[in-house]
Amino acid sequence: MKRSIGIVLALLLGAAVVVAIILGNGGGDGKPAVATVRGVIGSEKKPFFDDPRVRAAFEKHGLRVEVDTAGSRQIATEVKLDNYAFAFPSSVPAAEKIKKDRKVSTTFSPFYSPMAIATFQPIADLLTKAGLVRDSGNGYQVFDVAKYMDLVAKGTRWDKLPGNTAYPARKRILLTTTDVRSSNSAAMYLAMTSYVANGEDVVTTSSQVPKVAGVVAPIFLDQGYSQSSSEAPFDDYLVMGSGKTPMVMIYEAQYLSRVFAGDGSIKPDMRLLYPSPTVLSKHTLVPFTPQAAEVGRLLTEDPELRNLAAQYGFRTADPKAFADLVAKHKAPAARDLVDVVEPPTYEHLEGLIANIDRLYASGAVPQSASGAAPRTEGGP
């Protein structure tokens, strides 16, 4: 009897060891165990992370990456990062803030996207006649930010542009953006306009912040309500047309990903413009765990993931994948952008946003670049 019990116990112990070995190897099929890594990202990267091909590429390396979305400034200031293994904002200033706060030594910048403007051919033609848009000579069009800010300062409306019969809208000429208080795309727009307002120079001192914020505030406040997600105004552009959104500040990747997908969402009359100056939105992953660091490394180095990132319009360390897609689809993408400026440091960018936020809260009418209060007729 004792001998039988001993045999049974030995068999059970052996079975337990086999199960443990199988589980340790991730299963009987030889695949590695899959570990779940949760992160918080900017909304513009959500389609990329949701792609089954991206999920499969991570799982080959034993990782299941799950993400929530938030504005980049929210990620840096409001999101409870203890709930996540990594943060992946869309700009270096926000990432540097997180890196400093979390005492992280390493970050990854696997891809980037220049800021761009989505508009329509009739609008681009009007702006060309008004001197705001010109041809680069290299297959893309350039939008003059300084001249645009002059029009905003004067409160110029679409229906007041000389010879405008294509878009006689009785509203001010304003780029649609997200809410600068929460969204990175608007903060990058603030970076380029603050550069112009600061005499073609990056804001580098606290003393420059209030004056520059007062100059650029109308381009945000005069829009009225702004959405917090960069996907929302771009979706309005795609669906509702020029009546709702004649021109919108976007990431280049948002527009090109639709061109590369060939899904018909980019209509024949839609156009992509590049601001001059522009800024590069460097999507920067800040890992809090070793597994999250592996996510950053794979995004940066894995050829399959880099090719998939290019299909979503992102520029990576391997320019060939992006260039091949541009050539294949005859996309109106700039090959080499020269007029690129750096954003202010996190502290100075935050100072500009805080000053604009106070104007939002107070209901004050900020001074325009000409020193006079913007006109109010015609609505935002």
XYZ file of C-alpha atoms in Angstrom, residues 6-323:
318
model
C 4.814 6.375 -3.191
C 4.488 5.594 -6.899
C 1.409 7.826 -7.214
C 3.163 10.689 -5.437
C 6.189 10.298 -7.664
C 3.995 10.415 -10.777
C 2.200 13.505 -9.516
C 5.508 15.198 -8.745
C 6.824 14.357 -12.197
C 3.680 15.703 -13.834
C 4.010 18.927 -11.847
C 7.594 19.338 -13.033
C 6.545 18.806 -16.661
C 3.753 21.372 -16.315
C 6.171 23.833 -14.753
C 8.637 23.347 -17.612
C 5.899 23.812 -20.213
C 4.590 26.930 -18.516
C 8.102 28.284 -18.125
C 8.651 27.886 -21.853
C 5.363 29.585 -22.650
C 3.501 26.456 -23.699
C 3.974 23.229 -25.523
C 4.454 24.889 -28.924
C 7.912 26.248 -28.125
C 6.802 29.887 -28.101
C 8.124 32.137 -25.326
C 5.879 33.181 -22.469
C 4.030 36.399 -23.280
C 4.313 39.232 -20.751
C 1.832 42.095 -20.799
C 3.349 45.590 -20.821
C 0.980 48.537 -20.368
C 1.750 52.044 -21.520
C 0.120 55.438 -21.982
C 0.606 57.071 -25.384
C -0.468 60.012 -27.514
C -3.675 59.240 -29.419
C -2.055 59.601 -32.862
C -0.090 56.369 -32.215
C -3.133 54.289 -31.215
C -3.860 52.926 -34.725
C -0.256 51.732 -34.955
C -0.368 49.881 -31.635
C -3.797 48.424 -32.470
C -2.569 46.939 -35.739
C -2.617 43.098 -35.504
C 0.718 42.997 -37.345
C 2.313 45.209 -34.686
C 0.834 43.073 -31.923
C 2.141 39.931 -33.596
C 5.614 41.445 -34.009
C 5.795 42.170 -30.279
C 4.478 38.732 -29.366
C 7.321 37.126 -31.328
C 9.516 38.642 -28.649
C 7.290 37.555 -25.772
C 5.530 40.884 -25.244
C 1.873 41.863 -25.351
C 1.733 45.672 -25.490
C -1.477 47.314 -24.282
C -1.973 51.075 -24.382
C -4.222 53.859 -23.133
C -4.229 57.330 -24.681
C -3.882 60.846 -23.284
C -2.574 64.236 -24.407
C 1.187 64.491 -24.132
C 1.006 67.342 -21.636
C -1.507 65.333 -19.616
C 0.862 62.358 -19.642
C 3.597 64.566 -18.217
C 1.493 66.337 -15.595
C -1.765 64.528 -14.771
C -1.701 60.815 -15.620
C -0.934 58.421 -12.752
C 2.128 56.842 -14.261
C 2.425 54.283 -11.455
C -0.284 52.386 -13.346
C 1.939 51.967 -16.416
C 5.235 50.402 -17.465
C 6.027 53.185 -19.919
C 4.961 56.611 -21.131
C 5.148 57.478 -24.817
C 4.389 61.190 -25.366
C 4.788 62.829 -28.747
C 7.475 65.347 -27.872
C 10.886 65.605 -26.263
C 9.899 68.332 -23.744
C 7.129 66.170 -22.246
C 9.394 63.114 -22.248
C 12.190 65.024 -20.520
C 9.757 66.119 -17.804
C 8.681 62.495 -17.239
C 12.272 61.252 -17.356
C 13.315 63.762 -14.723
C 10.322 63.142 -12.447
C 10.628 59.357 -12.640
C 14.443 59.408 -12.418
C 14.788 57.363 -15.601
C 18.203 57.219 -17.273
C 17.267 55.925 -20.741
C 14.674 56.941 -23.320
C 13.943 55.829 -26.879
C 12.912 57.984 -29.856
C 12.000 55.341 -32.459
C 10.217 57.657 -34.868
C 9.262 61.258 -35.512
C 6.873 63.342 -37.579
C 7.140 66.951 -38.794
C 4.184 69.169 -38.024
C 2.106 69.875 -41.116
C -1.137 71.491 -42.265
C -3.991 69.608 -43.899
C -6.075 71.774 -46.216
C -7.832 71.801 -49.606
C -6.790 72.932 -53.074
C -9.122 76.006 -53.206
C -7.800 77.118 -49.801
C -4.191 76.571 -50.856
C -4.838 78.618 -54.033
C -6.304 81.487 -51.992
C -3.365 81.447 -49.596
C -0.922 81.356 -52.504
C -2.493 84.519 -53.960
C -2.316 86.114 -50.501
C 1.405 85.339 -50.293
C 1.161 82.770 -47.496
C 1.832 79.629 -49.535
C 4.602 78.986 -52.041
C 5.991 76.025 -53.922
C 9.207 74.621 -52.460
C 10.492 73.480 -55.828
C 10.924 70.027 -54.332
C 7.465 68.562 -54.692
C 5.714 70.089 -51.673
C 4.181 73.416 -50.631
C 5.333 75.725 -47.827
C 3.138 77.768 -45.482
C 4.690 81.038 -44.197
C 3.982 81.176 -40.454
C 5.125 84.806 -40.032
C 2.796 86.083 -42.770
C -0.038 84.007 -41.358
C 0.476 85.556 -37.913
C 0.294 89.000 -39.489
C -3.133 88.139 -40.926
C -4.298 86.825 -37.553
C -3.095 90.015 -35.857
C -5.269 92.051 -38.233
C -8.294 89.825 -37.660
C -8.484 89.087 -41.394
C -11.488 87.049 -42.530
C -11.695 84.669 -45.468
C -14.300 86.744 -47.279
C -12.001 89.785 -47.140
C -9.201 88.168 -49.128
C -8.950 89.920 -52.539
C -10.617 87.979 -55.326
C -11.938 85.275 -53.024
C -14.902 83.596 -54.651
C -13.905 80.018 -53.789
C -14.322 80.234 -50.010
C -16.186 83.405 -48.960
C -16.644 82.298 -45.352
C -17.419 85.050 -42.847
C -14.945 83.878 -40.236
C -11.346 84.645 -39.412
C -8.442 82.966 -41.122
C -7.336 80.587 -38.377
C -5.655 77.232 -38.312
C -7.679 74.681 -36.369
C -5.661 73.083 -33.589
C -6.200 70.953 -30.552
C -6.328 72.477 -27.064
C -2.865 73.808 -26.264
C -3.475 73.110 -22.579
C -3.598 69.353 -23.094
C -2.405 68.313 -26.543
C 1.101 68.002 -27.953
C 0.202 68.938 -31.537
C -1.017 72.349 -30.349
C 2.063 72.692 -28.130
C 4.275 72.072 -31.182
C 2.287 74.741 -33.042
C 2.947 77.016 -30.074
C 6.651 76.203 -30.358
C 6.850 77.378 -33.975
C 4.675 80.480 -33.508
C 6.524 81.490 -30.345
C 9.761 81.252 -32.335
C 8.398 83.739 -34.876
C 6.942 85.997 -32.182
C 10.286 86.024 -30.350
C 12.108 87.581 -33.273
C 12.943 84.317 -35.031
C 14.497 82.807 -31.928
C 13.620 80.063 -29.446
C 12.168 81.282 -26.157
C 15.024 80.669 -23.715
C 14.323 82.898 -20.714
C 11.449 83.303 -18.294
C 11.377 87.046 -18.997
C 10.466 86.392 -22.653
C 7.512 84.160 -21.795
C 4.731 86.675 -20.879
C 5.322 88.948 -23.881
C 5.511 86.099 -26.377
C 2.453 84.382 -24.863
C 0.475 87.606 -25.264
C 1.398 87.783 -28.952
C 0.533 84.180 -29.829
C -2.522 83.757 -27.578
C -5.062 84.979 -30.197
C -4.268 82.103 -32.559
C -5.561 79.770 -29.849
C -8.230 81.773 -28.024
C -9.893 83.078 -31.168
C -10.637 79.527 -32.331
C -13.227 79.045 -29.599
C -13.666 75.448 -28.477
C -10.699 73.170 -29.236
C -10.647 69.397 -28.921
C -8.107 67.612 -26.751
C -7.169 64.779 -29.117
C -5.163 65.233 -32.312
C -7.310 62.608 -34.012
C -10.555 64.567 -33.522
C -9.901 67.694 -35.668
C -8.245 65.565 -38.353
C -11.327 63.355 -38.491
C -13.448 66.515 -38.874
C -11.217 67.539 -41.768
C -11.623 64.157 -43.447
C -15.386 63.897 -42.951
C -16.812 67.424 -42.822
C -14.629 69.197 -45.343
C -13.560 72.811 -45.664
C -16.796 74.263 -44.306
C -15.916 73.011 -40.840
C -12.137 72.782 -41.065
C -10.500 74.694 -43.946
C -7.031 74.017 -42.531
C -5.882 72.038 -39.524
C -2.545 71.591 -37.763
C -1.644 67.896 -37.801
C 1.239 65.486 -37.641
C 2.518 64.674 -41.128
C 2.109 60.999 -40.204
C -1.667 61.370 -39.824
C -2.082 62.483 -43.432
C 0.511 60.179 -44.992
C -0.754 57.088 -43.185
C -4.084 57.568 -44.989
C -2.296 58.106 -48.308
C -0.206 54.959 -47.811
C -3.280 52.954 -46.774
C -5.063 53.922 -49.989
C -8.378 53.816 -48.148
C -9.933 56.694 -50.101
C -10.114 59.039 -47.109
C -7.710 61.502 -48.759
C -9.814 63.039 -51.527
C -8.365 64.498 -54.765
C -8.810 68.106 -53.573
C -7.027 67.596 -50.239
C -3.554 69.049 -49.813
C -0.635 68.875 -47.371
C 1.376 71.998 -46.512
C 4.562 72.339 -44.462
C 4.851 75.304 -42.069
C 7.962 77.445 -42.286
C 9.377 77.241 -39.725
C 8.196 73.838 -38.550
C 9.141 71.565 -35.660
C 9.685 67.834 -35.481
C 7.506 65.911 -33.086
C 9.891 63.260 -31.757
C 7.828 60.467 -30.227
C 9.839 59.520 -27.156
C 9.257 56.417 -25.040
C 10.168 56.612 -21.358
C 10.411 53.099 -19.830
C 9.851 52.380 -16.136
C 10.589 48.627 -16.273
C 13.057 46.378 -18.124
C 10.225 44.946 -20.244
C 9.149 48.457 -21.230
C 12.750 49.215 -22.201
C 12.579 46.185 -24.477
C 9.468 47.697 -26.104
C 11.464 50.865 -26.787
C 14.433 48.916 -28.128
C 12.281 46.843 -30.470
C 10.478 49.914 -31.815
C 13.865 51.483 -32.495
C 15.789 48.516 -33.880
C 13.422 45.799 -35.123
C 13.149 46.008 -38.968
C 9.582 44.675 -39.024
C 8.329 47.233 -36.512
C 10.204 50.047 -38.259
C 8.607 49.130 -41.587
C 5.176 49.036 -39.969
C 5.823 52.456 -38.374
C 6.654 53.835 -41.827
C 3.335 52.511 -43.142
C 1.665 54.672 -40.475
C 3.478 57.720 -41.842
C 6.236 57.899 -39.240
C 9.834 58.647 -40.154
C 12.304 56.245 -38.541
C 16.065 55.750 -38.348
C 15.731 53.801 -41.605
C 14.711 56.453 -44.176
C 14.430 53.951 -47.029
C 11.137 52.386 -45.903
C 9.502 55.822 -45.684
C 11.030 57.036 -48.961
